[in-house]
Short mmCIF file of C-alpha atoms in Angstrom, two decimals:
data_model
loop_
_atom_site.label_atom_id
_atom_site.label_comp_id
_atom_site.label_asym_id
_atom_site.label_seq_id
_atom_site.Cartn_x
_atom_site.Cartn_y
_atom_site.Cartn_z
CA MET A 1 17.57 -15.72 33.41
CA SER A 2 14.37 -14.65 31.88
CA GLN A 3 13.98 -15.53 28.09
CA LYS A 4 13.82 -12.23 26.00
CA VAL A 5 11.18 -12.16 23.75
CA VAL A 6 10.31 -8.91 21.33
CA LEU A 7 6.77 -8.32 20.70
CA ALA A 8 5.48 -6.81 17.85
CA PHE A 9 2.82 -4.76 19.89
CA SER A 10 -0.53 -2.54 18.80
CA GLY A 11 -2.18 -2.16 21.82
CA GLY A 12 -5.19 -3.88 20.97
CA LEU A 13 -7.29 -6.87 22.23
CA ASP A 14 -3.99 -9.98 20.78
CA THR A 15 -1.40 -8.16 21.53
CA SER A 16 -2.40 -7.56 25.17
CA PHE A 17 -3.26 -11.21 25.35
CA CYS A 18 -0.17 -11.80 24.08
CA VAL A 19 2.32 -10.03 26.84
CA LYS A 20 0.26 -11.44 29.58
CA TYR A 21 0.65 -14.87 28.40
CA LEU A 22 4.17 -14.54 27.50
CA SER A 23 5.22 -12.70 30.65
CA GLU A 24 3.14 -14.65 33.00
CA ASP A 25 2.65 -18.37 31.85
CA ARG A 26 5.92 -19.08 30.36
CA GLY A 27 8.29 -16.53 32.44
CA MET A 28 9.69 -14.75 29.65
CA ASP A 29 11.05 -10.86 29.49
CA VAL A 30 8.77 -8.93 27.02
CA TYR A 31 10.00 -6.00 25.23
CA SER A 32 7.49 -4.70 22.98
CA VAL A 33 7.91 -2.86 19.92
CA LEU A 34 5.34 -0.67 18.05
CA VAL A 35 6.50 -0.17 14.36
CA ASP A 36 5.00 3.29 13.15
CA THR A 37 4.44 3.93 9.37
CA GLY A 38 2.51 6.66 9.67
CA GLY A 39 -0.31 5.50 11.08
CA PHE A 40 -0.47 7.10 14.31
CA SER A 41 -0.84 10.22 16.05
CA ASP A 42 1.63 11.08 18.93
CA ALA A 43 -1.44 11.12 21.47
CA GLU A 44 -1.93 7.45 20.13
CA LEU A 45 1.50 6.29 20.28
CA LYS A 46 1.58 7.70 24.38
CA ALA A 47 -1.21 5.61 25.10
CA ILE A 48 -0.01 2.64 23.70
CA GLU A 49 3.17 2.69 25.29
CA GLU A 50 1.49 3.11 28.54
CA ARG A 51 -0.37 0.54 28.20
CA ALA A 52 2.26 -1.88 27.46
CA TYR A 53 3.87 -0.94 30.34
CA SER A 54 0.18 -1.60 32.49
CA LEU A 55 0.21 -4.79 31.14
CA GLY A 56 3.81 -5.69 32.45
CA VAL A 57 6.90 -5.18 29.97
CA LYS A 58 10.21 -4.91 30.70
CA SER A 59 10.48 -2.35 27.68
CA HIS A 60 8.52 -0.57 24.97
CA VAL A 61 9.99 1.54 22.32
CA THR A 62 8.68 3.17 19.19
CA ILE A 63 10.22 2.47 16.00
CA SER A 64 9.30 5.25 13.39
CA LYS A 65 9.74 4.38 9.93
CA THR A 66 7.53 6.49 7.48
CA ASP A 67 10.24 7.77 5.98
CA ASP A 68 12.01 4.53 4.80
CA TYR A 69 8.33 3.29 3.93
CA TYR A 70 8.02 5.67 1.47
CA GLN A 71 11.58 5.69 -0.10
CA GLN A 72 11.72 2.11 -0.01
CA CYS A 73 8.31 0.96 -0.86
CA LEU A 74 5.69 3.59 -1.49
CA LYS A 75 7.69 5.48 -4.01
CA PHE A 76 7.93 2.12 -6.34
CA LEU A 77 4.44 1.72 -6.02
CA VAL A 78 3.48 5.07 -7.49
CA PHE A 79 6.25 4.52 -10.26
CA GLY A 80 4.83 1.24 -11.29
CA ASN A 81 1.14 2.23 -10.61
CA VAL A 82 0.27 -0.74 -8.52
CA LEU A 83 -2.80 -1.29 -8.04
CA LYS A 84 -3.64 -4.84 -6.77
CA ASN A 85 -6.74 -6.60 -9.30
CA ASN A 86 -6.59 -3.39 -10.74
CA THR A 87 -8.23 -2.18 -7.60
CA TYR A 88 -6.26 -1.95 -4.11
CA PRO A 89 -3.70 -0.03 -3.58
CA LEU A 90 -1.79 -2.33 -0.84
CA SER A 91 -2.06 -0.17 2.03
CA VAL A 92 -1.81 -2.93 4.72
CA SER A 93 0.28 -5.18 2.52
CA ALA A 94 2.74 -3.02 2.37
CA GLU A 95 2.77 -1.50 5.76
CA ARG A 96 2.89 -4.86 7.41
CA ILE A 97 6.12 -6.23 6.12
CA PHE A 98 7.52 -3.05 6.91
CA GLN A 99 7.06 -3.40 10.69
CA ALA A 100 7.16 -6.89 10.41
CA ILE A 101 10.92 -6.03 9.04
CA ALA A 102 11.93 -3.50 11.77
CA ALA A 103 10.63 -6.05 14.52
CA ALA A 104 12.97 -8.44 13.55
CA GLU A 105 15.87 -6.25 13.29
CA TYR A 106 14.62 -5.07 16.72
CA ALA A 107 14.93 -8.19 18.36
CA ARG A 108 18.30 -8.91 16.36
CA GLU A 109 19.79 -5.55 17.85
CA ILE A 110 18.99 -6.63 21.44
CA GLY A 111 19.84 -10.16 21.54
CA ALA A 112 15.96 -11.54 21.85
CA SER A 113 15.76 -15.45 21.37
CA ALA A 114 12.32 -15.56 20.74
CA ILE A 115 9.93 -13.42 18.49
CA ALA A 116 6.16 -13.19 19.05
CA HIS A 117 3.39 -11.63 17.18
CA GLY A 118 -0.24 -11.84 17.82
CA SER A 119 -1.78 -12.91 14.11
CA THR A 120 -4.22 -15.34 14.30
CA GLY A 121 -4.13 -18.22 11.75
CA ALA A 122 -6.86 -16.76 9.22
CA GLY A 123 -4.81 -14.33 7.25
CA ASN A 124 -2.21 -12.78 5.64
CA ASP A 125 -0.19 -11.28 8.07
CA GLN A 126 0.48 -14.06 10.36
CA VAL A 127 2.73 -15.20 6.43
CA ARG A 128 4.32 -11.91 6.31
CA PHE A 129 5.44 -11.62 9.94
CA ASP A 130 6.72 -15.45 10.30
CA MET A 131 8.86 -14.88 6.58
CA ALA A 132 10.59 -11.59 7.65
CA PHE A 133 11.35 -12.96 11.18
CA ARG A 134 12.79 -16.13 9.79
CA ILE A 135 14.95 -14.39 7.29
CA ILE A 136 16.18 -11.64 9.43
CA ALA A 137 16.28 -13.54 12.63
CA PRO A 138 16.86 -17.22 11.54
CA ASP A 139 17.53 -18.54 15.03
CA ALA A 140 14.86 -16.65 17.01
CA GLU A 141 11.76 -18.58 18.63
CA VAL A 142 8.86 -17.72 16.45
CA ILE A 143 6.12 -17.76 18.92
CA THR A 144 2.01 -16.81 18.05
CA PRO A 145 -0.17 -17.43 21.13
CA ILE A 146 -3.34 -16.40 19.46
CA ARG A 147 -2.68 -18.84 16.47
CA ASP A 148 -1.46 -21.90 18.51
CA LEU A 149 -3.64 -21.66 21.07
CA LYS A 150 -6.48 -21.39 18.69
CA LEU A 151 -8.08 -18.68 20.93
CA SER A 152 -11.45 -16.82 20.59
CA ARG A 153 -11.63 -13.42 21.13
CA GLU A 154 -13.96 -14.16 24.04
CA ALA A 155 -11.57 -16.50 25.41
CA GLU A 156 -8.80 -13.58 24.88
CA ILE A 157 -11.05 -11.61 27.26
CA GLU A 158 -11.90 -14.11 29.75
CA TYR A 159 -8.16 -14.72 30.45
CA LEU A 160 -7.33 -10.96 30.16
CA LYS A 161 -10.11 -10.43 33.18
CA ALA A 162 -8.80 -13.59 35.19
CA LYS A 163 -5.38 -11.70 34.94
CA GLY A 164 -6.94 -8.24 36.39
CA VAL A 165 -6.99 -6.70 32.93
CA ASP A 166 -10.52 -5.43 32.40
CA GLN A 167 -10.73 -2.85 29.86
CA GLU A 168 -13.89 -2.52 27.53
CA TRP A 169 -12.88 -5.12 24.89
CA HIS A 170 -15.91 -5.12 23.62
CA LYS A 171 -15.89 -5.77 19.43
CA ALA A 172 -16.76 -2.45 17.28
CA ALA A 173 -18.73 -3.14 14.20
CA TYR A 174 -16.10 -2.59 12.05
CA SER A 175 -12.12 -3.28 12.11
CA ILE A 176 -10.11 -0.26 11.17
CA ASN A 177 -6.47 -0.53 10.15
CA LYS A 178 -5.45 3.49 9.56
CA GLY A 179 -1.75 3.99 7.93
CA LEU A 180 -0.39 6.59 5.89
CA TRP A 181 -0.85 4.50 2.27
CA GLY A 182 -4.71 4.34 3.39
CA THR A 183 -7.19 2.44 5.48
CA SER A 184 -9.06 -0.53 5.46
CA VAL A 185 -12.26 -1.45 7.06
CA GLY A 186 -13.77 -4.57 7.91
CA GLY A 187 -16.94 -5.57 8.82
CA LYS A 188 -20.12 -8.34 8.35
CA GLU A 189 -20.93 -6.99 4.94
CA THR A 190 -17.21 -7.81 3.79
CA LEU A 191 -17.32 -11.29 4.56
CA THR A 192 -20.28 -11.55 2.15
CA SER A 193 -19.89 -11.41 -1.81
CA ASP A 194 -22.77 -9.17 -2.55
CA GLN A 195 -22.99 -6.02 0.19
CA PHE A 196 -21.05 -2.94 0.35
CA LEU A 197 -19.83 -0.84 3.15
CA PRO A 198 -22.66 1.60 4.77
CA GLU A 199 -21.91 5.15 4.55
CA SER A 200 -21.55 5.21 8.02
CA ALA A 201 -18.93 2.69 7.97
CA TRP A 202 -16.55 4.73 6.39
CA PRO A 203 -14.14 6.36 9.21
CA THR A 204 -13.85 10.14 7.05
CA GLN A 205 -17.31 10.97 6.84
CA VAL A 206 -18.31 13.29 3.63
CA THR A 207 -18.35 16.76 4.72
CA LYS A 208 -17.56 18.48 1.09
CA THR A 209 -19.73 19.26 -1.57
CA GLU A 210 -18.22 21.93 -3.92
CA PRO A 211 -16.17 20.28 -6.41
CA GLU A 212 -12.84 21.93 -6.90
CA THR A 213 -9.55 21.33 -9.15
CA ILE A 214 -6.06 20.88 -7.68
CA THR A 215 -2.87 20.74 -9.73
CA LEU A 216 -0.22 17.82 -8.69
CA THR A 217 3.35 18.54 -9.87
CA PHE A 218 5.87 15.27 -10.14
CA GLN A 219 9.47 15.49 -10.65
CA HIS A 220 10.80 12.49 -11.97
CA GLY A 221 7.61 10.26 -10.94
CA GLU A 222 7.31 11.93 -7.42
CA ILE A 223 5.11 14.38 -6.11
CA LYS A 224 6.47 17.53 -5.09
CA ALA A 225 4.18 20.01 -5.47
CA ILE A 226 0.01 20.61 -4.85
CA ALA A 227 -1.88 23.81 -5.90
CA GLY A 228 -5.34 24.86 -5.21
CA PRO A 229 -8.03 27.61 -5.34
CA THR A 230 -8.06 27.28 -1.27
CA PHE A 231 -4.74 26.94 0.17
CA GLY A 232 -2.25 28.54 -3.15
CA ASP A 233 0.79 26.43 -4.55
CA GLU A 234 2.42 23.82 -1.75
CA LYS A 235 5.78 22.62 -2.23
CA PHE A 236 7.04 19.76 -0.48
CA ALA A 237 10.67 18.41 0.08
CA ASN A 238 9.30 15.27 1.62
CA PRO A 239 6.74 13.78 -0.21
CA VAL A 240 5.44 11.98 2.56
CA ASP A 241 3.98 14.92 3.70
CA ALA A 242 2.38 15.51 0.57
CA ILE A 243 0.31 12.26 0.49
CA ARG A 244 -0.59 13.49 3.82
CA LYS A 245 -1.76 16.91 2.16
CA LEU A 246 -3.74 14.88 -0.56
CA THR A 247 -5.36 12.79 2.02
CA GLU A 248 -6.60 15.92 3.99
CA LEU A 249 -7.76 17.46 1.07
CA ALA A 250 -9.44 14.35 -0.95
CA GLY A 251 -10.86 12.65 2.06
CA PRO A 252 -13.90 14.61 3.21
CA TYR A 253 -14.98 14.00 0.09
CA GLY A 254 -15.55 10.37 -0.08
CA ILE A 255 -13.20 9.87 -2.81
CA GLY A 256 -11.16 6.59 -2.64
CA ARG A 257 -13.33 4.32 -1.14
CA ASP A 258 -13.70 0.88 -2.56
CA ILE A 259 -13.79 -2.86 -1.53
CA HIS A 260 -11.11 -5.34 -2.92
CA VAL A 261 -11.86 -8.88 -3.70
CA GLY A 262 -8.49 -11.23 -3.77
CA ASP A 263 -6.54 -14.10 -3.11
CA THR A 264 -5.08 -14.27 0.22
CA ILE A 265 -1.54 -15.85 0.26
CA ILE A 266 -2.84 -18.76 2.16
CA GLY A 267 -5.02 -19.51 -0.87
CA ILE A 268 -8.62 -18.38 0.01
CA LYS A 269 -10.72 -15.65 -1.57
CA GLY A 270 -11.14 -12.40 0.88
CA ARG A 271 -12.65 -9.03 0.98
CA VAL A 272 -11.77 -5.93 2.00
CA GLY A 273 -12.69 -2.19 2.25
CA PHE A 274 -10.69 0.81 1.96
CA GLU A 275 -10.44 4.80 1.78
CA ALA A 276 -7.49 5.60 0.01
CA PRO A 277 -7.66 9.05 -1.53
CA ALA A 278 -3.84 10.35 -1.76
CA PRO A 279 -2.78 7.13 -3.42
CA LEU A 280 -5.67 6.65 -5.89
CA ILE A 281 -5.10 9.74 -6.98
CA LEU A 282 -1.32 9.84 -6.93
CA ILE A 283 -1.67 6.65 -9.05
CA LYS A 284 -3.92 7.52 -11.79
CA SER A 285 -2.54 11.11 -11.81
CA HIS A 286 1.00 9.64 -12.31
CA HIS A 287 -0.31 6.75 -14.88
CA THR A 288 -1.65 9.98 -16.85
CA LEU A 289 1.28 11.84 -17.24
CA GLU A 290 3.07 8.48 -17.73
CA LYS A 291 0.96 7.81 -21.40
CA HIS A 292 2.02 11.19 -22.38
CA VAL A 293 5.78 10.98 -21.87
CA LEU A 294 7.14 7.56 -22.26
CA GLY A 295 6.94 4.83 -25.10
CA LYS A 296 4.83 2.29 -25.48
CA TRP A 297 7.08 -0.97 -25.03
CA GLN A 298 8.17 1.33 -21.85
CA LEU A 299 4.30 1.42 -20.69
CA TYR A 300 3.83 -2.19 -21.42
CA TRP A 301 7.02 -3.55 -19.50
CA LYS A 302 6.30 -1.40 -16.58
CA GLU A 303 2.98 -2.83 -16.39
CA GLN A 304 4.17 -6.16 -16.89
CA LEU A 305 6.92 -5.96 -14.18
CA ALA A 306 5.22 -3.62 -11.36
CA ASN A 307 2.04 -6.00 -11.20
CA TRP A 308 4.34 -8.66 -10.40
CA TYR A 309 6.37 -6.52 -7.95
CA GLY A 310 2.93 -5.69 -6.51
CA THR A 311 1.86 -9.37 -6.04
CA MET A 312 5.48 -10.25 -4.49
CA LEU A 313 4.91 -7.36 -2.04
CA HIS A 314 1.07 -8.64 -1.17
CA GLU A 315 2.40 -12.01 -0.40
CA GLY A 316 5.46 -11.12 2.01
CA GLN A 317 8.46 -11.55 -0.47
CA PHE A 318 9.50 -7.93 -0.02
CA MET A 319 12.97 -8.99 0.96
CA ASP A 320 13.66 -11.05 -2.01
CA PRO A 321 16.83 -9.29 -4.28
CA VAL A 322 14.99 -9.38 -7.09
CA MET A 323 12.85 -6.75 -5.94
CA ARG A 324 16.03 -4.39 -5.94
CA ASN A 325 16.28 -5.44 -9.47
CA ILE A 326 12.67 -4.31 -10.34
CA GLU A 327 13.02 -1.13 -8.32
CA THR A 328 15.69 -0.19 -10.57
CA PHE A 329 14.05 -0.21 -13.68
CA LEU A 330 11.13 1.52 -12.26
CA ALA A 331 13.31 3.93 -10.94
CA ASP A 332 15.24 4.67 -14.14
CA SER A 333 11.75 4.67 -16.47
CA GLN A 334 10.75 7.54 -14.01
CA ALA A 335 13.53 10.25 -15.89
CA HIS A 336 11.07 11.81 -17.85
CA VAL A 337 8.09 11.60 -15.86
CA SER A 338 7.70 15.51 -14.77
CA GLY A 339 4.77 17.96 -15.51
CA LYS A 340 1.85 19.25 -13.91
CA VAL A 341 -1.46 16.99 -13.69
CA HIS A 342 -5.17 18.68 -12.92
CA VAL A 343 -7.44 17.29 -10.97
CA LEU A 344 -11.22 17.27 -10.79
CA LEU A 345 -12.43 16.77 -6.66
CA ALA A 346 -16.10 16.57 -6.07
CA PRO A 347 -18.02 13.97 -3.96
CA TYR A 348 -17.56 10.23 -4.23
CA ARG A 349 -15.25 10.95 -7.51
CA PHE A 350 -11.94 12.38 -9.23
CA GLN A 351 -11.09 13.09 -12.70
CA VAL A 352 -7.89 13.35 -14.14
CA LEU A 353 -8.39 16.43 -16.61
CA GLY A 354 -5.04 16.59 -18.16
CA ILE A 355 -1.40 17.30 -17.86
CA GLU A 356 1.21 19.60 -19.11
CA SER A 357 4.86 18.45 -19.46
CA ASP A 358 8.15 19.55 -21.35
CA HIS A 359 8.74 15.78 -22.29
CA ASP A 360 5.07 15.54 -23.59
CA LEU A 361 4.87 13.11 -26.67
CA MET A 362 1.37 14.55 -27.81
CA SER A 363 3.28 17.11 -29.86
CA SER A 364 1.37 18.88 -32.85
CA LYS A 365 5.34 19.25 -34.61
CA PHE A 366 4.69 15.59 -35.73
CA GLY A 367 0.99 15.31 -36.54
CA SER A 368 -2.55 15.24 -34.72
CA TYR A 369 -3.97 12.41 -34.42
CA GLY A 370 -6.84 11.70 -36.62
CA GLU A 371 -6.72 14.69 -38.48
CA MET A 372 -3.02 16.08 -40.20
CA ASN A 373 0.27 14.38 -40.26
CA ASN A 374 3.60 16.24 -40.68
CA ALA A 375 5.96 13.72 -40.51
CA TRP A 376 5.19 10.77 -43.41
CA THR A 377 3.27 10.84 -46.40
CA GLY A 378 0.38 8.68 -47.44
CA ASP A 379 2.78 6.63 -49.82
CA ASP A 380 5.33 6.06 -46.45
CA VAL A 381 1.80 4.94 -44.43
CA ARG A 382 1.24 2.47 -47.59
CA GLY A 383 4.33 0.45 -47.57
CA PHE A 384 4.40 0.81 -43.79
CA SER A 385 1.32 -1.10 -44.15
CA LYS A 386 2.22 -3.56 -46.50
CA VAL A 387 5.61 -4.93 -44.53
CA ALA A 388 3.51 -4.79 -41.19
CA SER A 389 1.18 -6.81 -42.90
CA ASN A 390 3.39 -9.48 -45.11
CA GLN A 391 3.83 -12.10 -42.21
CA VAL A 392 0.38 -12.96 -41.93
CA MET A 393 -0.59 -12.40 -44.98
CA ILE A 394 1.71 -15.25 -46.00
CA TYR A 395 0.30 -17.24 -43.02
CA GLU A 396 -3.24 -17.16 -44.21
CA LYS A 397 -2.67 -17.78 -47.60
CA ILE A 398 -0.61 -20.91 -46.84
CA ASN A 399 -2.98 -22.29 -44.30
CA ASN A 400 -6.35 -21.44 -45.87
CA GLN A 401 -6.67 -22.18 -49.65
#
């Protein structure tokens, strides 16, 4: 009886090689699985399924995880205003670990004795997949043909040609990974430290030139409605649909483009381009609302814990139980994060204009900053300042005689 192996399959060159290698060279029954976290159209999913069967898989399934991806991960990235190195919304980092978990759960469900992925030995994804497989299906053999055989792209193409798979495998100038939480863009410029991606490299071209002001409505930290002069006021029962709407509105302005420079899990620096209009607008709008409705120590501790949460997620540690503890804290902090945020969209930029909220702590009842106070006297402040400076005053007197 042939050994059953689950292959995390995308339909590209690497995973196509894996199907042929595992089924024909190693004589295994390949069960391919594609985990959709919001980055594929129905037509693309159908084409990938057909490709899997044409390559010789015994079975192919598509697992939809988009709603789980939002509920179990993305909403906490918004609650925490998570931008890796103050730049990157973890578009691929978050997506990959969810795909790896789903593939491992599927392997356990069908009783596969092995799980495979097509990662090379050069990036972050190999670690994310390996960790998820080992945690969820610790008894399964993990097979990584591209990494283990140290194959070049050219070697993979020649192998597939010899197996009768002669497709147009020519390498595009830029590698694109599209997802619900943003699209990554890699090319020759991102392999340098000094060059930016050219206009033609971005998947979404600029077609909007007239500025537009939209209003985002948040309820307990989650996006629930978007209003604008050209489409009215749209309410969303599912925030996933709001993310898609915001991407549709802001993407054609060229909003959300940047290059992230960061530390990989394996210890080297890397650069990747990305366009993520919805995540960047949501995070900046949400953060502005929070600055109005939360206290300073709430904001402080949220920032510390959320940055750490983002790093753990990026490095494949999503399943560590401490992540659930941090999510509980982040969710609890959103009790009063409700209101409207007004945002200007324009070519290549957006600007958060202001907020409206019943929980706005910037209330004129208690005073106007730099102008008028209503809740204290000058003597109150004089006494407060004396006590607040007392410890450092004593230190200076003793140590600077």
